[in-house]
Amino acid sequence: EVLGWRREPASVEILCKHAAPGSSPFVRKAAIIALGRIGNPDAVEQLLPALDEPELAEAAAVSLLLLGEWRGLDDQAQALASQRHGSSRALGEIVGRYGGPTYLLLMMRTAEIEGPAGLGALSGLGYLGAPRVVDRLIEATASRDPQRAQVASGALEVLTGHHESTEESLLRNRWLDWWENNRSRFTPGQRYRHGELMSPQLLIERMGHDDPLVRRTCYDELV
C-alpha cells in the first residue's frame, strides 16, 4: 500500500508478482491498488485476470482506469446490470463515479431492480450527476423500502448539494418543492457534484476534506 502511495516505479515488478494468482486475496488486492496508483501501463495485463474474481474485480477495475484501461469498468457495468453473483452495491457507485454519461441508460434501467444492484445503481446516478435523473431519484424517495428511499435521497444530495432529512415525513414532497425552486440552476447535458459543475478544480478542493475516504476517491477521480 505504501509503495502505491509513494508511486515507487522500482516496485512494479514485485507488485505484479504479488498481484498474480497464487497470492492471498488480501495481498493481491493491496498490490492491485498499488499498481494503479503508481501508474505504469505495463501492469495492465497483470491486472486483467483479477476481473474474473468477485473479491478483486472492483479494485482491479479502478486500478485499470487509473492506468487508462476501460475494460474493467465495462465489465463492472455489465456485472451490475446482470446482478452477477458476488457483485456488491459498491459497483453502482464505481460505474457512476467513473463511467460518465455513456452508462446513463444502463444505470437508469438497473435502478429499477430490487436488491443490491438497484440500490447501487441509484447511488451511482447521483455520482453521474446528470440533471435528467433528478425526477427519477425523487420518485424513489417515496419507496416503501426505507433503505431505497434513503439511498435515493443520498444520491440527490451528492448531485445537488442539498440535504433533506430522511427521518422526517414527506421526503418526496420536500425534494419536489426544493427541485421546483432550484431546477433552473442545473443545465441539461452538464454533470454536477454537490450542486456545482463537475471539474478538476472541484475535485482538488474536495481533496482538502476531513474524511480520508473522500480525499482518496477524489484523488482517484482526478487521475
CSV table of C-alpha atoms in Angstrom, one decimal:
chain,number,residue,atom,x,y,z
A,1,GLU,CA,0.0,0.0,0.0
A,2,VAL,CA,2.8,2.4,0.9
A,3,LEU,CA,4.6,1.7,-2.3
A,4,GLY,CA,1.5,2.6,-4.2
A,5,TRP,CA,1.0,5.9,-2.3
A,6,ARG,CA,4.7,6.8,-2.8
A,7,ARG,CA,4.3,5.9,-6.5
A,8,GLU,CA,7.6,3.9,-6.5
A,9,PRO,CA,8.2,2.8,-10.1
A,10,ALA,CA,11.0,0.4,-9.0
A,11,SER,CA,8.4,-1.7,-7.1
A,12,VAL,CA,6.2,-2.5,-10.2
A,13,GLU,CA,7.9,-5.9,-10.9
A,14,ILE,CA,7.5,-7.2,-7.4
A,15,LEU,CA,4.0,-5.8,-7.1
A,16,CYS,CA,3.0,-7.6,-10.3
A,17,LYS,CA,4.1,-10.9,-8.7
A,18,HIS,CA,2.0,-10.2,-5.7
A,19,ALA,CA,-1.0,-9.3,-7.8
A,20,ALA,CA,-0.8,-12.5,-9.8
A,21,PRO,CA,-3.0,-15.6,-8.9
A,22,GLY,CA,-1.3,-17.7,-6.2
A,23,SER,CA,-1.0,-14.9,-3.6
A,24,SER,CA,-3.7,-14.5,-0.9
A,25,PRO,CA,-6.6,-12.3,-2.0
A,26,PHE,CA,-5.7,-9.8,0.7
A,27,VAL,CA,-2.2,-9.4,-0.6
A,28,ARG,CA,-3.3,-9.4,-4.2
A,29,LYS,CA,-5.9,-6.6,-3.6
A,30,ALA,CA,-3.2,-4.4,-1.9
A,31,ALA,CA,-0.8,-5.0,-4.8
A,32,ILE,CA,-3.5,-4.3,-7.4
A,33,ILE,CA,-4.4,-1.0,-5.8
A,34,ALA,CA,-0.8,0.0,-5.5
A,35,LEU,CA,-0.1,-0.8,-9.2
A,36,GLY,CA,-3.0,1.5,-10.2
A,37,ARG,CA,-1.6,4.3,-8.1
A,38,ILE,CA,1.9,4.0,-9.5
A,39,GLY,CA,0.5,4.4,-13.0
A,40,ASN,CA,2.8,2.2,-15.0
A,41,PRO,CA,0.7,1.0,-18.0
A,42,ASP,CA,2.9,-2.1,-18.3
A,43,ALA,CA,0.9,-3.5,-15.3
A,44,VAL,CA,-2.4,-3.6,-17.3
A,45,GLU,CA,-2.0,-7.3,-18.5
A,46,GLN,CA,-1.2,-8.4,-14.9
A,47,LEU,CA,-4.4,-6.9,-13.6
A,48,LEU,CA,-6.9,-8.2,-16.1
A,49,PRO,CA,-7.2,-11.7,-14.6
A,50,ALA,CA,-8.4,-10.2,-11.3
A,51,LEU,CA,-11.6,-9.0,-13.1
A,52,ASP,CA,-12.8,-12.6,-13.1
A,53,GLU,CA,-12.6,-12.9,-9.3
A,54,PRO,CA,-15.5,-11.2,-7.5
A,55,GLU,CA,-13.5,-10.2,-4.4
A,56,LEU,CA,-10.9,-8.5,-6.5
A,57,ALA,CA,-12.9,-7.2,-9.5
A,58,GLU,CA,-13.8,-3.8,-8.1
A,59,ALA,CA,-10.3,-2.9,-7.0
A,60,ALA,CA,-8.9,-4.2,-10.4
A,61,ALA,CA,-11.4,-2.1,-12.4
A,62,VAL,CA,-10.5,1.1,-10.6
A,63,SER,CA,-6.8,0.4,-10.9
A,64,LEU,CA,-7.1,-0.3,-14.6
A,65,LEU,CA,-8.9,3.0,-15.0
A,66,LEU,CA,-6.0,4.7,-13.3
A,67,LEU,CA,-3.8,3.1,-15.9
A,68,GLY,CA,-6.0,4.3,-18.8
A,69,GLU,CA,-7.7,1.0,-19.4
A,70,TRP,CA,-11.6,0.9,-19.6
A,71,ARG,CA,-12.2,-2.8,-19.9
A,72,GLY,CA,-12.6,-3.2,-16.2
A,73,LEU,CA,-15.3,-0.6,-15.9
A,74,ASP,CA,-17.2,-2.1,-18.8
A,75,ASP,CA,-17.1,-5.4,-17.1
A,76,GLN,CA,-18.3,-3.9,-13.8
A,77,ALA,CA,-21.2,-2.2,-15.6
A,78,GLN,CA,-22.3,-5.4,-17.1
A,79,ALA,CA,-22.0,-7.2,-13.7
A,80,LEU,CA,-24.2,-4.5,-12.2
A,81,ALA,CA,-26.9,-4.8,-14.9
A,82,SER,CA,-26.9,-8.6,-14.8
A,83,GLN,CA,-26.8,-8.8,-11.0
A,84,ARG,CA,-23.8,-11.2,-11.4
A,85,HIS,CA,-23.2,-13.4,-8.4
A,86,GLY,CA,-20.9,-11.8,-5.9
A,87,SER,CA,-21.5,-8.3,-7.1
A,88,SER,CA,-21.8,-5.6,-4.4
A,89,ARG,CA,-23.7,-2.4,-4.1
A,90,ALA,CA,-20.4,-0.5,-4.5
A,91,LEU,CA,-20.5,-1.4,-8.2
A,92,GLY,CA,-23.1,1.3,-8.8
A,93,GLU,CA,-21.0,4.0,-7.2
A,94,ILE,CA,-17.9,2.9,-9.2
A,95,VAL,CA,-19.8,3.0,-12.5
A,96,GLY,CA,-21.5,6.3,-11.7
A,97,ARG,CA,-18.3,7.9,-10.4
A,98,TYR,CA,-16.0,6.9,-13.2
A,99,GLY,CA,-18.3,5.9,-16.1
A,100,GLY,CA,-19.9,9.2,-17.1
A,101,PRO,CA,-22.9,9.7,-19.4
A,102,THR,CA,-22.1,6.7,-21.6
A,103,TYR,CA,-23.6,4.5,-18.8
A,104,LEU,CA,-26.6,6.6,-18.0
A,105,LEU,CA,-29.3,4.5,-19.7
A,106,LEU,CA,-27.8,1.3,-18.2
A,107,MET,CA,-27.8,2.8,-14.7
A,108,MET,CA,-31.4,4.1,-15.1
A,109,ARG,CA,-32.6,0.6,-16.1
A,110,THR,CA,-30.7,-1.1,-13.3
A,111,ALA,CA,-32.0,1.4,-10.7
A,112,GLU,CA,-35.5,-0.2,-11.1
A,113,ILE,CA,-34.2,-3.6,-9.9
A,114,GLU,CA,-34.8,-4.7,-6.3
A,115,GLY,CA,-31.8,-5.6,-4.1
A,116,PRO,CA,-28.2,-4.5,-4.0
A,117,ALA,CA,-27.9,-3.9,-7.8
A,118,GLY,CA,-30.8,-1.5,-7.8
A,119,LEU,CA,-29.5,0.3,-4.7
A,120,GLY,CA,-26.1,0.6,-6.2
A,121,ALA,CA,-27.4,2.0,-9.4
A,122,LEU,CA,-29.5,4.6,-7.5
A,123,SER,CA,-26.4,5.7,-5.7
A,124,GLY,CA,-24.4,5.7,-8.9
A,125,LEU,CA,-27.0,8.0,-10.6
A,126,GLY,CA,-26.1,10.6,-8.0
A,127,TYR,CA,-22.4,10.4,-9.0
A,128,LEU,CA,-23.2,10.5,-12.7
A,129,GLY,CA,-24.6,14.0,-11.9
A,130,ALA,CA,-27.0,14.4,-14.8
A,131,PRO,CA,-29.9,16.7,-14.0
A,132,ARG,CA,-32.2,14.4,-16.1
A,133,VAL,CA,-32.1,11.7,-13.3
A,134,VAL,CA,-33.3,14.0,-10.6
A,135,ASP,CA,-37.0,13.3,-11.2
A,136,ARG,CA,-36.3,9.6,-11.2
A,137,LEU,CA,-34.4,9.8,-7.9
A,138,ILE,CA,-37.1,12.0,-6.3
A,139,GLU,CA,-39.7,9.3,-7.2
A,140,ALA,CA,-37.5,6.7,-5.5
A,141,THR,CA,-37.6,8.7,-2.2
A,142,ALA,CA,-41.3,7.7,-1.9
A,143,SER,CA,-40.4,3.9,-1.9
A,144,ARG,CA,-42.0,1.8,0.7
A,145,ASP,CA,-38.5,0.3,1.3
A,146,PRO,CA,-36.8,2.7,3.8
A,147,GLN,CA,-33.3,1.8,2.6
A,148,ARG,CA,-34.2,2.6,-1.1
A,149,ALA,CA,-35.6,5.9,-0.1
A,150,GLN,CA,-32.5,6.8,1.9
A,151,VAL,CA,-30.2,5.8,-0.9
A,152,ALA,CA,-32.2,7.9,-3.4
A,153,SER,CA,-32.1,10.9,-1.1
A,154,GLY,CA,-28.3,10.4,-0.6
A,155,ALA,CA,-27.8,10.3,-4.4
A,156,LEU,CA,-29.8,13.5,-4.7
A,157,GLU,CA,-27.6,15.2,-2.1
A,158,VAL,CA,-24.4,14.1,-4.0
A,159,LEU,CA,-25.8,15.6,-7.2
A,160,THR,CA,-27.4,18.8,-5.9
A,161,GLY,CA,-25.5,19.5,-2.7
A,162,HIS,CA,-28.9,19.9,-0.9
A,163,HIS,CA,-29.7,17.8,2.2
A,164,GLU,CA,-33.2,16.6,3.3
A,165,SER,CA,-33.6,14.6,6.5
A,166,THR,CA,-34.7,11.1,5.9
A,167,GLU,CA,-36.1,10.9,9.4
A,168,GLU,CA,-38.9,13.4,8.7
A,169,SER,CA,-42.1,12.7,6.9
A,170,LEU,CA,-43.0,13.6,3.3
A,171,LEU,CA,-39.4,13.1,2.0
A,172,ARG,CA,-40.6,13.1,-1.7
A,173,ASN,CA,-42.7,16.2,-1.3
A,174,ARG,CA,-39.8,18.1,0.3
A,175,TRP,CA,-37.5,17.2,-2.5
A,176,LEU,CA,-40.1,18.1,-5.1
A,177,ASP,CA,-40.5,21.5,-3.6
A,178,TRP,CA,-36.8,22.1,-3.4
A,179,TRP,CA,-36.3,20.9,-7.0
A,180,GLU,CA,-39.1,23.1,-8.3
A,181,ASN,CA,-37.4,26.2,-6.8
A,182,ASN,CA,-33.9,25.2,-7.9
A,183,ARG,CA,-34.3,23.4,-11.2
A,184,SER,CA,-33.2,26.4,-13.2
A,185,ARG,CA,-29.7,26.2,-11.6
A,186,PHE,CA,-28.9,22.9,-13.4
A,187,THR,CA,-28.2,22.9,-17.1
A,188,PRO,CA,-29.3,19.7,-19.0
A,189,GLY,CA,-26.3,17.9,-20.5
A,190,GLN,CA,-23.9,19.1,-17.8
A,191,ARG,CA,-22.6,17.0,-14.9
A,192,TYR,CA,-22.9,18.1,-11.3
A,193,ARG,CA,-21.4,17.1,-8.0
A,194,HIS,CA,-22.6,18.7,-4.7
A,195,GLY,CA,-24.5,21.3,-6.7
A,196,GLU,CA,-21.5,22.5,-8.7
A,197,LEU,CA,-20.4,21.8,-12.2
A,198,MET,CA,-18.1,18.8,-12.2
A,199,SER,CA,-14.5,19.9,-12.8
A,200,PRO,CA,-10.9,19.1,-11.9
A,201,GLN,CA,-11.0,22.2,-9.6
A,202,LEU,CA,-13.9,20.8,-7.6
A,203,LEU,CA,-12.0,17.5,-7.1
A,204,ILE,CA,-8.9,19.4,-6.0
A,205,GLU,CA,-10.9,21.4,-3.5
A,206,ARG,CA,-12.6,18.2,-2.1
A,207,MET,CA,-9.1,16.7,-1.5
A,208,GLY,CA,-9.0,19.0,1.4
A,209,HIS,CA,-12.0,17.3,3.0
A,210,ASP,CA,-11.7,16.0,6.6
A,211,ASP,CA,-12.7,12.4,5.6
A,212,PRO,CA,-9.8,10.4,4.2
A,213,LEU,CA,-12.2,8.3,2.1
A,214,VAL,CA,-13.4,11.5,0.4
A,215,ARG,CA,-9.9,12.6,-0.3
A,216,ARG,CA,-8.9,9.2,-1.7
A,217,THR,CA,-11.8,8.9,-4.1
A,218,CYS,CA,-11.4,12.5,-5.3
A,219,TYR,CA,-7.7,11.8,-5.9
A,220,ASP,CA,-8.6,8.7,-8.0
A,221,GLU,CA,-11.3,10.6,-10.0
A,222,LEU,CA,-8.8,13.4,-10.7
A,223,VAL,CA,-6.3,10.9,-12.1
